[in-house]
PDB file of C-alpha atoms in Angstrom:
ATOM      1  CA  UNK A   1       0.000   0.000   0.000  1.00 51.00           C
ATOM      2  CA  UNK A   2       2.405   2.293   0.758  1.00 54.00           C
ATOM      3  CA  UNK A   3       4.559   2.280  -2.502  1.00 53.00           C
ATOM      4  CA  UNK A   4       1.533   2.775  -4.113  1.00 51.00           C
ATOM      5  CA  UNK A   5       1.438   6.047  -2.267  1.00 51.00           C
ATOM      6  CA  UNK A   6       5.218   6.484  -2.076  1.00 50.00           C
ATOM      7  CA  UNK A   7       5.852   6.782  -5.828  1.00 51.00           C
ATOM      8  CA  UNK A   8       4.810  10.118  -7.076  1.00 51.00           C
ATOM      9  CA  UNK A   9       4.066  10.876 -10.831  1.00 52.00           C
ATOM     10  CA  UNK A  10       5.097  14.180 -12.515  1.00 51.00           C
ATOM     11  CA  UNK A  11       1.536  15.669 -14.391  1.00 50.00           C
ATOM     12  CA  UNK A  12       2.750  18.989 -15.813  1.00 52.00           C
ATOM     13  CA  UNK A  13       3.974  20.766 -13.007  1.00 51.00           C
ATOM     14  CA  UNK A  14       1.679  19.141 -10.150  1.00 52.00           C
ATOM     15  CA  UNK A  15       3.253  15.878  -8.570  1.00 51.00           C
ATOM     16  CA  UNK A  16       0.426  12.967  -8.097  1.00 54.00           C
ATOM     17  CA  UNK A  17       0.175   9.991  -5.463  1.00 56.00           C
ATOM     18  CA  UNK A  18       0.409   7.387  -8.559  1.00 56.00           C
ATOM     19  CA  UNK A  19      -2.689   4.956  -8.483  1.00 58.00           C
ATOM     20  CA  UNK A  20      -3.724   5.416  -4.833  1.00 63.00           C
ATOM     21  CA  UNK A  21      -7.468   6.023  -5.822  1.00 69.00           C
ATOM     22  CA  UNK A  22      -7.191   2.474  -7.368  1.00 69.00           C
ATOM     23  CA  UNK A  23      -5.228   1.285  -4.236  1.00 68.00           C
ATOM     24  CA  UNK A  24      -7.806   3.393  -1.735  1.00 71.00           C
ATOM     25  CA  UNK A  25     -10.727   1.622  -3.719  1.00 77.00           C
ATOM     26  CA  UNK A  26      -9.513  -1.614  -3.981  1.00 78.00           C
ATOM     27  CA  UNK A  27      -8.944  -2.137  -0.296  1.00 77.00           C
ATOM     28  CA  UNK A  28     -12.096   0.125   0.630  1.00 83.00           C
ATOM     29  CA  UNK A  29     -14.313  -2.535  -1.242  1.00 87.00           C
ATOM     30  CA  UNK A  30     -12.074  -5.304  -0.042  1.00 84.00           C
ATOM     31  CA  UNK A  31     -13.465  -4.305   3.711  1.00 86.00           C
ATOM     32  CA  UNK A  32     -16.579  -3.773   2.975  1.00 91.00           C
ATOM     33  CA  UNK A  33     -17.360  -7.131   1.620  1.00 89.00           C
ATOM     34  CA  UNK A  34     -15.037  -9.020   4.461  1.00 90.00           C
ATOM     35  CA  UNK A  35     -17.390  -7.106   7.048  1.00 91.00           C
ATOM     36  CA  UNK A  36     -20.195  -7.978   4.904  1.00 93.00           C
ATOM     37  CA  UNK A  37     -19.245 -11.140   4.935  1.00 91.00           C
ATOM     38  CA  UNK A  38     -18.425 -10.860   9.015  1.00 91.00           C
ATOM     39  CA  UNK A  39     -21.580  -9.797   9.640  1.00 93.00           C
ATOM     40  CA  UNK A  40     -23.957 -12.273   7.624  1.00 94.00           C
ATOM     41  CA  UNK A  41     -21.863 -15.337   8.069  1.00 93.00           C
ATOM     42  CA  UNK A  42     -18.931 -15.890  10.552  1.00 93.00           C
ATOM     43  CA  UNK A  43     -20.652 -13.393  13.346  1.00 92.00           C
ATOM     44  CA  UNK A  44     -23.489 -16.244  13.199  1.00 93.00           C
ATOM     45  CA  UNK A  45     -21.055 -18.894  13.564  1.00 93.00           C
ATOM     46  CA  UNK A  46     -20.429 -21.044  17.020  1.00 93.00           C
ATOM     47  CA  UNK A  47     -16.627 -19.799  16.850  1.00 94.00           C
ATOM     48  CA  UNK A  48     -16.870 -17.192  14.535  1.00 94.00           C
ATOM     49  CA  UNK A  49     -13.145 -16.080  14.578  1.00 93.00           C
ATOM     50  CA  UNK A  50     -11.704 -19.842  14.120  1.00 94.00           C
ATOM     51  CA  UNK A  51     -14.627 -20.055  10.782  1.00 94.00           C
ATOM     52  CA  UNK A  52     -13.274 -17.279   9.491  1.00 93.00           C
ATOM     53  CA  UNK A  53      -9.531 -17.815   9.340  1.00 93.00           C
ATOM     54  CA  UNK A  54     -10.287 -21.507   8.476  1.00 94.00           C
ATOM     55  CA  UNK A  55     -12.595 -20.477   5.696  1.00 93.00           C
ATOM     56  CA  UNK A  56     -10.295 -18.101   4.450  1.00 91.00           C
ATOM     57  CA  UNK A  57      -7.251 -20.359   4.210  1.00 91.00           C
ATOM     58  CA  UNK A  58      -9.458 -22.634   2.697  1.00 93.00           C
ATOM     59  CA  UNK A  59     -10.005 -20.523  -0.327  1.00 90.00           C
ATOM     60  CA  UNK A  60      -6.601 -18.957  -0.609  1.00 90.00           C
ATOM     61  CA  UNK A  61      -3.968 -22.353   0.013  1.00 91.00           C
ATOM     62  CA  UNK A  62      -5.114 -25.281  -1.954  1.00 93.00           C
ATOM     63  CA  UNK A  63      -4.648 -23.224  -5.710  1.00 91.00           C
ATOM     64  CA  UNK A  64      -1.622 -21.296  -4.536  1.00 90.00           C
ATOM     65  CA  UNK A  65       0.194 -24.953  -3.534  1.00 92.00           C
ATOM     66  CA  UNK A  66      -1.129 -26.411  -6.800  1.00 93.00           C
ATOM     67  CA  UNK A  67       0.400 -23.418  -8.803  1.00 91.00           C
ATOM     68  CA  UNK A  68       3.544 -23.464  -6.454  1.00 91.00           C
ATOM     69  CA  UNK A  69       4.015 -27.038  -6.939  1.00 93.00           C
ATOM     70  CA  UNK A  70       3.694 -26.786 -10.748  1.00 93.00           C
ATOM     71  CA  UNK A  71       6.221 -24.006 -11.116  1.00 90.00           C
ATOM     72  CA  UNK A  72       8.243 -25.882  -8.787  1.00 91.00           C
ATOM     73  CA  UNK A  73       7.662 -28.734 -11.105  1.00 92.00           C
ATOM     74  CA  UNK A  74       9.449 -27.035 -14.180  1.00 92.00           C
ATOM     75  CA  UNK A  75      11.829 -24.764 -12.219  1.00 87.00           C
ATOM     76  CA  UNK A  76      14.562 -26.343 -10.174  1.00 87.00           C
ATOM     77  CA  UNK A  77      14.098 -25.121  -7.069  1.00 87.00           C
ATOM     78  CA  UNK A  78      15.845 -26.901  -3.584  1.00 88.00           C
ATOM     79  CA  UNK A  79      13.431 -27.330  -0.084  1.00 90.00           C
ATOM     80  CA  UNK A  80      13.471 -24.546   1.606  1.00 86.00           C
ATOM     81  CA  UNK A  81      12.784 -22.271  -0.866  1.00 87.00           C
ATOM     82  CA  UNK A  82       9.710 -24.765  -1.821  1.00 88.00           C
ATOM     83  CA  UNK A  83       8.589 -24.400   1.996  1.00 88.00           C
ATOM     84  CA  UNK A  84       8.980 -20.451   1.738  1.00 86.00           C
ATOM     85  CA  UNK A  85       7.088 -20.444  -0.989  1.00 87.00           C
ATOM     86  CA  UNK A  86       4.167 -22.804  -0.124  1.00 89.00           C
ATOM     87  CA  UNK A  87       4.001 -21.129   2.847  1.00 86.00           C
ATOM     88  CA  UNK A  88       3.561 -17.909   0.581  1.00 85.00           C
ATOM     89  CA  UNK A  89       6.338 -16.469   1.792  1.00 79.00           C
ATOM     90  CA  UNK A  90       8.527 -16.672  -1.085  1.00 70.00           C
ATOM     91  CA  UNK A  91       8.055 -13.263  -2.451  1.00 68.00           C
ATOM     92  CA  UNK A  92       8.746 -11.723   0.566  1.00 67.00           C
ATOM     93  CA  UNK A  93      12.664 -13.131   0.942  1.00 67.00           C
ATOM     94  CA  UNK A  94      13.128 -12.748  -2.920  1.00 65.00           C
ATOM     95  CA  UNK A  95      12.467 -16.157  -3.770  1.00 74.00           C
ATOM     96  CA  UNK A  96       9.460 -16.199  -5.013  1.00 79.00           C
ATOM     97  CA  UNK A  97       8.529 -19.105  -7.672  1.00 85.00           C
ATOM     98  CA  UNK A  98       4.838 -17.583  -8.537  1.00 82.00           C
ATOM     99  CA  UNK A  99       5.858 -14.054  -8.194  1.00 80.00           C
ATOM    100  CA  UNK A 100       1.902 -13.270  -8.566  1.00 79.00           C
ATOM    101  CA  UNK A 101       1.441 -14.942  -5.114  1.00 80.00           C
ATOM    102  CA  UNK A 102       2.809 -11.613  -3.209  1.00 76.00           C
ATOM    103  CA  UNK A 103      -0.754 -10.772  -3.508  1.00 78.00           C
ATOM    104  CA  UNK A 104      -2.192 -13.620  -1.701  1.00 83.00           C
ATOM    105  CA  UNK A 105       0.370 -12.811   1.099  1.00 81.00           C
ATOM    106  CA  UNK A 106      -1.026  -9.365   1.969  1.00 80.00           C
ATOM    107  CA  UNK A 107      -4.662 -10.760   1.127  1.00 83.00           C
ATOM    108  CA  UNK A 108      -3.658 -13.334   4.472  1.00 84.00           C
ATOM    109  CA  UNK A 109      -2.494 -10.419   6.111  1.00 82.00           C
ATOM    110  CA  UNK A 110      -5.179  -8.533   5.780  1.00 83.00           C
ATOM    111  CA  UNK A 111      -7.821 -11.406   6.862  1.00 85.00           C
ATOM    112  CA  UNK A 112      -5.744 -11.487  10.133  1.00 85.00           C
ATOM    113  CA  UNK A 113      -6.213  -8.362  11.101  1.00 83.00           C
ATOM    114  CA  UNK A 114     -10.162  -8.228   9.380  1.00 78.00           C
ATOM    115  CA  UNK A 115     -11.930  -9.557  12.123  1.00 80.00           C
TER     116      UNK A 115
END
């Protein structure tokens, strides 16, 4: 979020926070439905918190280890970075092997603080 807001763009002579509307929106619409969500599912729940994070890893972790696991398939790639990167941690230490999966990292982070 922040580089989004870090990087400024030169428009004639006026400097401009490159892409935070898109950034602001995104994760403005991103809550909403989560506490949509919250409210009309998990909050109804018997442990609404554990439902939540399970449900949530549950949509996010079997693709990204099926996509890890093919790159990792076709790319050598030795066990601890595998681990990293199953874990989706790989972007993070620079060792990514789906370097789209950075996104699903702050998408976890965000549903950890959600709630």
């Amino acid at each position: 979020v922040a580089s989004h807001y870090v990087f400024l763009s030169r428009v004639s002579s006026i400097y401009v926070l490159a892409d935070s509307a898109a950034v602001v929106g995104f994760f403005f619409f991103s809550g909403y439905w989560v506490a949509l969500l919250w409210e009309r599912k998990y909050a109804l729940c018997r442990a609404p918190l554990f439902t939540f994070y399970v449900s949530r890893a549950a949509r996010i972790f079997p693709l990204a280890i099926i996509a890890t696991m093919m790159m990792a398939a076709v790319t050598p790639v030795e066990l601890g970075k595998l681990v990293w990167n199953l874990l989706l941690f790989g972007a993070r230490f620079g060792r990514a092997l789906n370097p789209p999966a950075w996104s699903l990292a702050i998408e976890l982070q965000f549903y950890v603080v959600a709630p």
